[in-house]
Amino acid sequence: MFAKKYIVEAIGTTILTLIILLINNPIATSFIWASLLIIRKNQTHGYFNLAVTCSLYAARFISLKDMLRFSFYQTIGSFAGLICFKYITGSYFTPDTTIINSFSVLSIIEALSAAILCMTILTIHEPTKEKNSSSVAHTAIISAITLIGLQTVGTILHPSFGLAVFLGTFLDTGNELFKQQLHINTHYTLVYFVIPTAAGLCSYQIKKWTNEEL
C-alpha cells in the first residue's frame, strides 16, 4: 500500500507537469487534473499538488508524515516531467512572464489562485467520506472549472513544478540562463513554490474563518 499510493502520486504529478509544459492550455490541463482526481477515487491523498497537500494537512485530513511523503514524491514527479520535457523538446522550461511583467502581481495572483483551489478542494472533500461516484464526479467538475478560471489569468499553480523549474536551471549548466538569469529563477521559486505553499497552509484557516463569519 505504501509503495502503490506514493508511486501513483509521483506518476500523476509527472503526467500533470508534462501536460502543463507541452500543451500550456488551461482547458486541457484542467480536465487532465480532474481526471487524475477520478483515478484516485477521491481518496485522501496528495492530489498531485503541494499547495493542496499542505491544505489537506492543515485540515488534518492527512498526517505530517503523509504530507512530507506526498511532497517528496510530487517533487520527484515534477523533476520527471521536466526531464521528459527536456528529452522531447531539447531544452529546459522557464516560465514566460511577458504577459504579466511584475513579480508582485504574479505573487498576488498565485497566492489567491492557490488559496481558491485549496478551499475548493477542502469544501468538496469534507462530505465525501462515503466515497460514492457522484461525489467523485462533483469534485472533478468543480475542480476542473476552478482550474480553468485560475489558469486563464496566467498562473501555473504547481509549487513542486516551480521548485523543479528552479533546480532544473542547475542541470542546464551550459545554458546562458544559468549564467545570466539565476536571480530571476530565484524569484520564480518564490512565486511558484514558496507563495502557493504558504497559501495552501493558510487556506484551511481562511475557509474556517469564512464559514464562521457566514
mmCIF file of N, CA and C in Angstrom, residues 145-191:
data_model
loop_
_atom_site.group_PDB
_atom_site.id
_atom_site.type_symbol
_atom_site.label_atom_id
_atom_site.label_comp_id
_atom_site.label_asym_id
_atom_site.label_seq_id
_atom_site.Cartn_x
_atom_site.Cartn_y
_atom_site.Cartn_z
ATOM 1 N N ILE A 145 -13.525 23.290 -13.353
ATOM 2 C CA ILE A 145 -13.998 24.657 -13.588
ATOM 3 C C ILE A 145 -13.111 25.664 -12.866
ATOM 4 N N THR A 146 -12.748 25.341 -11.625
ATOM 5 C CA THR A 146 -11.892 26.239 -10.851
ATOM 6 C C THR A 146 -10.545 26.426 -11.515
ATOM 7 N N LEU A 147 -9.928 25.318 -11.925
ATOM 8 C CA LEU A 147 -8.597 25.407 -12.514
ATOM 9 C C LEU A 147 -8.625 26.122 -13.858
ATOM 10 N N ILE A 148 -9.701 25.946 -14.622
ATOM 11 C CA ILE A 148 -9.837 26.681 -15.883
ATOM 12 C C ILE A 148 -9.818 28.185 -15.609
ATOM 13 N N GLY A 149 -10.608 28.589 -14.624
ATOM 14 C CA GLY A 149 -10.651 30.007 -14.290
ATOM 15 C C GLY A 149 -9.321 30.536 -13.795
ATOM 16 N N LEU A 150 -8.633 29.759 -12.976
ATOM 17 C CA LEU A 150 -7.364 30.208 -12.412
ATOM 18 C C LEU A 150 -6.277 30.271 -13.461
ATOM 19 N N GLN A 151 -6.185 29.270 -14.324
ATOM 20 C CA GLN A 151 -5.123 29.260 -15.320
ATOM 21 C C GLN A 151 -5.370 30.270 -16.428
ATOM 22 N N THR A 152 -6.613 30.693 -16.590
ATOM 23 C CA THR A 152 -6.919 31.695 -17.604
ATOM 24 C C THR A 152 -6.205 33.012 -17.314
ATOM 25 N N VAL A 153 -5.972 33.312 -16.039
ATOM 26 C CA VAL A 153 -5.288 34.560 -15.687
ATOM 27 C C VAL A 153 -3.782 34.396 -15.694
ATOM 28 N N GLY A 154 -3.285 33.244 -16.147
ATOM 29 C CA GLY A 154 -1.858 33.096 -16.400
ATOM 30 C C GLY A 154 -1.048 32.466 -15.292
ATOM 31 N N THR A 155 -1.665 31.724 -14.407
ATOM 32 C CA THR A 155 -0.910 31.115 -13.317
ATOM 33 C C THR A 155 -0.622 29.646 -13.604
ATOM 34 N N ILE A 156 0.533 29.168 -13.166
ATOM 35 C CA ILE A 156 0.900 27.762 -13.339
ATOM 36 C C ILE A 156 0.285 26.915 -12.236
ATOM 37 N N LEU A 157 0.282 27.421 -11.014
ATOM 38 C CA LEU A 157 -0.369 26.763 -9.886
ATOM 39 C C LEU A 157 0.156 25.344 -9.658
ATOM 40 N N HIS A 158 1.448 25.223 -9.541
ATOM 41 C CA HIS A 158 2.050 23.913 -9.318
ATOM 42 C C HIS A 158 3.362 24.097 -8.553
ATOM 43 N N PRO A 159 3.309 24.184 -7.221
ATOM 44 C CA PRO A 159 4.500 24.509 -6.430
ATOM 45 C C PRO A 159 5.675 23.565 -6.637
ATOM 46 N N SER A 160 5.431 22.262 -6.642
ATOM 47 C CA SER A 160 6.530 21.318 -6.848
ATOM 48 C C SER A 160 7.154 21.514 -8.219
ATOM 49 N N PHE A 161 6.310 21.849 -9.183
ATOM 50 C CA PHE A 161 6.811 22.139 -10.521
ATOM 51 C C PHE A 161 7.671 23.401 -10.515
ATOM 52 N N GLY A 162 7.256 24.410 -9.747
ATOM 53 C CA GLY A 162 8.044 25.626 -9.640
ATOM 54 C C GLY A 162 9.428 25.353 -9.074
ATOM 55 N N LEU A 163 9.489 24.489 -8.074
ATOM 56 C CA LEU A 163 10.787 24.114 -7.498
ATOM 57 C C LEU A 163 11.619 23.359 -8.523
ATOM 58 N N ALA A 164 10.980 22.488 -9.290
ATOM 59 C CA ALA A 164 11.701 21.713 -10.301
ATOM 60 C C ALA A 164 12.268 22.618 -11.390
ATOM 61 N N VAL A 165 11.511 23.641 -11.774
ATOM 62 C CA VAL A 165 11.994 24.588 -12.779
ATOM 63 C C VAL A 165 13.237 25.307 -12.272
ATOM 64 N N PHE A 166 13.193 25.721 -11.012
ATOM 65 C CA PHE A 166 14.344 26.423 -10.432
ATOM 66 C C PHE A 166 15.575 25.524 -10.392
ATOM 67 N N LEU A 167 15.413 24.314 -9.877
ATOM 68 C CA LEU A 167 16.550 23.403 -9.769
ATOM 69 C C LEU A 167 16.982 22.889 -11.137
ATOM 70 N N GLY A 168 16.042 22.856 -12.087
ATOM 71 C CA GLY A 168 16.389 22.436 -13.436
ATOM 72 C C GLY A 168 17.390 23.364 -14.087
ATOM 73 N N THR A 169 17.427 24.602 -13.629
ATOM 74 C CA THR A 169 18.404 25.559 -14.138
ATOM 75 C C THR A 169 19.821 25.076 -13.870
ATOM 76 N N PHE A 170 20.009 24.453 -12.711
ATOM 77 C CA PHE A 170 21.334 23.961 -12.356
ATOM 78 C C PHE A 170 21.741 22.768 -13.218
ATOM 79 N N LEU A 171 20.747 22.040 -13.736
ATOM 80 C CA LEU A 171 21.055 20.903 -14.591
ATOM 81 C C LEU A 171 21.560 21.366 -15.949
ATOM 82 N N ASP A 172 21.107 22.529 -16.371
ATOM 83 C CA ASP A 172 21.463 23.048 -17.687
ATOM 84 C C ASP A 172 22.606 24.050 -17.554
ATOM 85 N N THR A 173 23.745 23.580 -17.074
ATOM 86 C CA THR A 173 24.854 24.474 -16.732
ATOM 87 C C THR A 173 25.472 25.156 -17.946
ATOM 88 N N GLY A 174 25.241 24.632 -19.150
ATOM 89 C CA GLY A 174 25.812 25.253 -20.333
ATOM 90 C C GLY A 174 24.925 26.330 -20.926
ATOM 91 N N ASN A 175 23.766 26.529 -20.332
ATOM 92 C CA ASN A 175 22.818 27.493 -20.860
ATOM 93 C C ASN A 175 23.100 28.881 -20.301
ATOM 94 N N GLU A 176 22.863 29.903 -21.122
ATOM 95 C CA GLU A 176 23.059 31.277 -20.666
ATOM 96 C C GLU A 176 22.120 31.621 -19.517
ATOM 97 N N LEU A 177 20.980 30.905 -19.461
ATOM 98 C CA LEU A 177 20.031 31.141 -18.383
ATOM 99 C C LEU A 177 20.687 30.927 -17.032
ATOM 100 N N PHE A 178 21.547 29.911 -16.951
ATOM 101 C CA PHE A 178 22.235 29.608 -15.698
ATOM 102 C C PHE A 178 23.184 30.735 -15.315
ATOM 103 N N LYS A 179 23.821 31.336 -16.304
ATOM 104 C CA LYS A 179 24.839 32.342 -16.043
ATOM 105 C C LYS A 179 24.255 33.737 -15.812
ATOM 106 N N GLN A 180 23.172 34.048 -16.498
ATOM 107 C CA GLN A 180 22.693 35.422 -16.505
ATOM 108 C C GLN A 180 21.377 35.646 -15.766
ATOM 109 N N GLN A 181 20.550 34.607 -15.635
ATOM 110 C CA GLN A 181 19.213 34.831 -15.112
ATOM 111 C C GLN A 181 18.891 33.979 -13.892
ATOM 112 N N LEU A 182 19.901 33.575 -13.152
ATOM 113 C CA LEU A 182 19.654 32.746 -11.977
ATOM 114 C C LEU A 182 18.827 33.499 -10.942
ATOM 115 N N HIS A 183 19.045 34.806 -10.838
ATOM 116 C CA HIS A 183 18.286 35.606 -9.881
ATOM 117 C C HIS A 183 16.808 35.650 -10.248
ATOM 118 N N ILE A 184 16.513 35.606 -11.549
ATOM 119 C CA ILE A 184 15.120 35.584 -11.991
ATOM 120 C C ILE A 184 14.464 34.267 -11.591
ATOM 121 N N ASN A 185 15.209 33.169 -11.727
ATOM 122 C CA ASN A 185 14.665 31.875 -11.324
ATOM 123 C C ASN A 185 14.451 31.802 -9.823
ATOM 124 N N THR A 186 15.257 32.533 -9.065
ATOM 125 C CA THR A 186 15.031 32.620 -7.626
ATOM 126 C C THR A 186 13.677 33.254 -7.358
ATOM 127 N N HIS A 187 13.328 34.275 -8.124
ATOM 128 C CA HIS A 187 12.019 34.905 -8.000
ATOM 129 C C HIS A 187 10.912 33.944 -8.422
ATOM 130 N N TYR A 188 11.161 33.176 -9.488
ATOM 131 C CA TYR A 188 10.190 32.173 -9.909
ATOM 132 C C TYR A 188 9.919 31.180 -8.783
ATOM 133 N N THR A 189 10.987 30.789 -8.093
ATOM 134 C CA THR A 189 10.835 29.846 -6.989
ATOM 135 C C THR A 189 9.954 30.431 -5.902
ATOM 136 N N LEU A 190 10.137 31.713 -5.621
ATOM 137 C CA LEU A 190 9.302 32.384 -4.629
ATOM 138 C C LEU A 190 7.850 32.412 -5.082
ATOM 139 N N VAL A 191 7.640 32.793 -6.351
ATOM 140 C CA VAL A 191 6.286 32.955 -6.870
ATOM 141 C C VAL A 191 5.567 31.620 -7.005
#
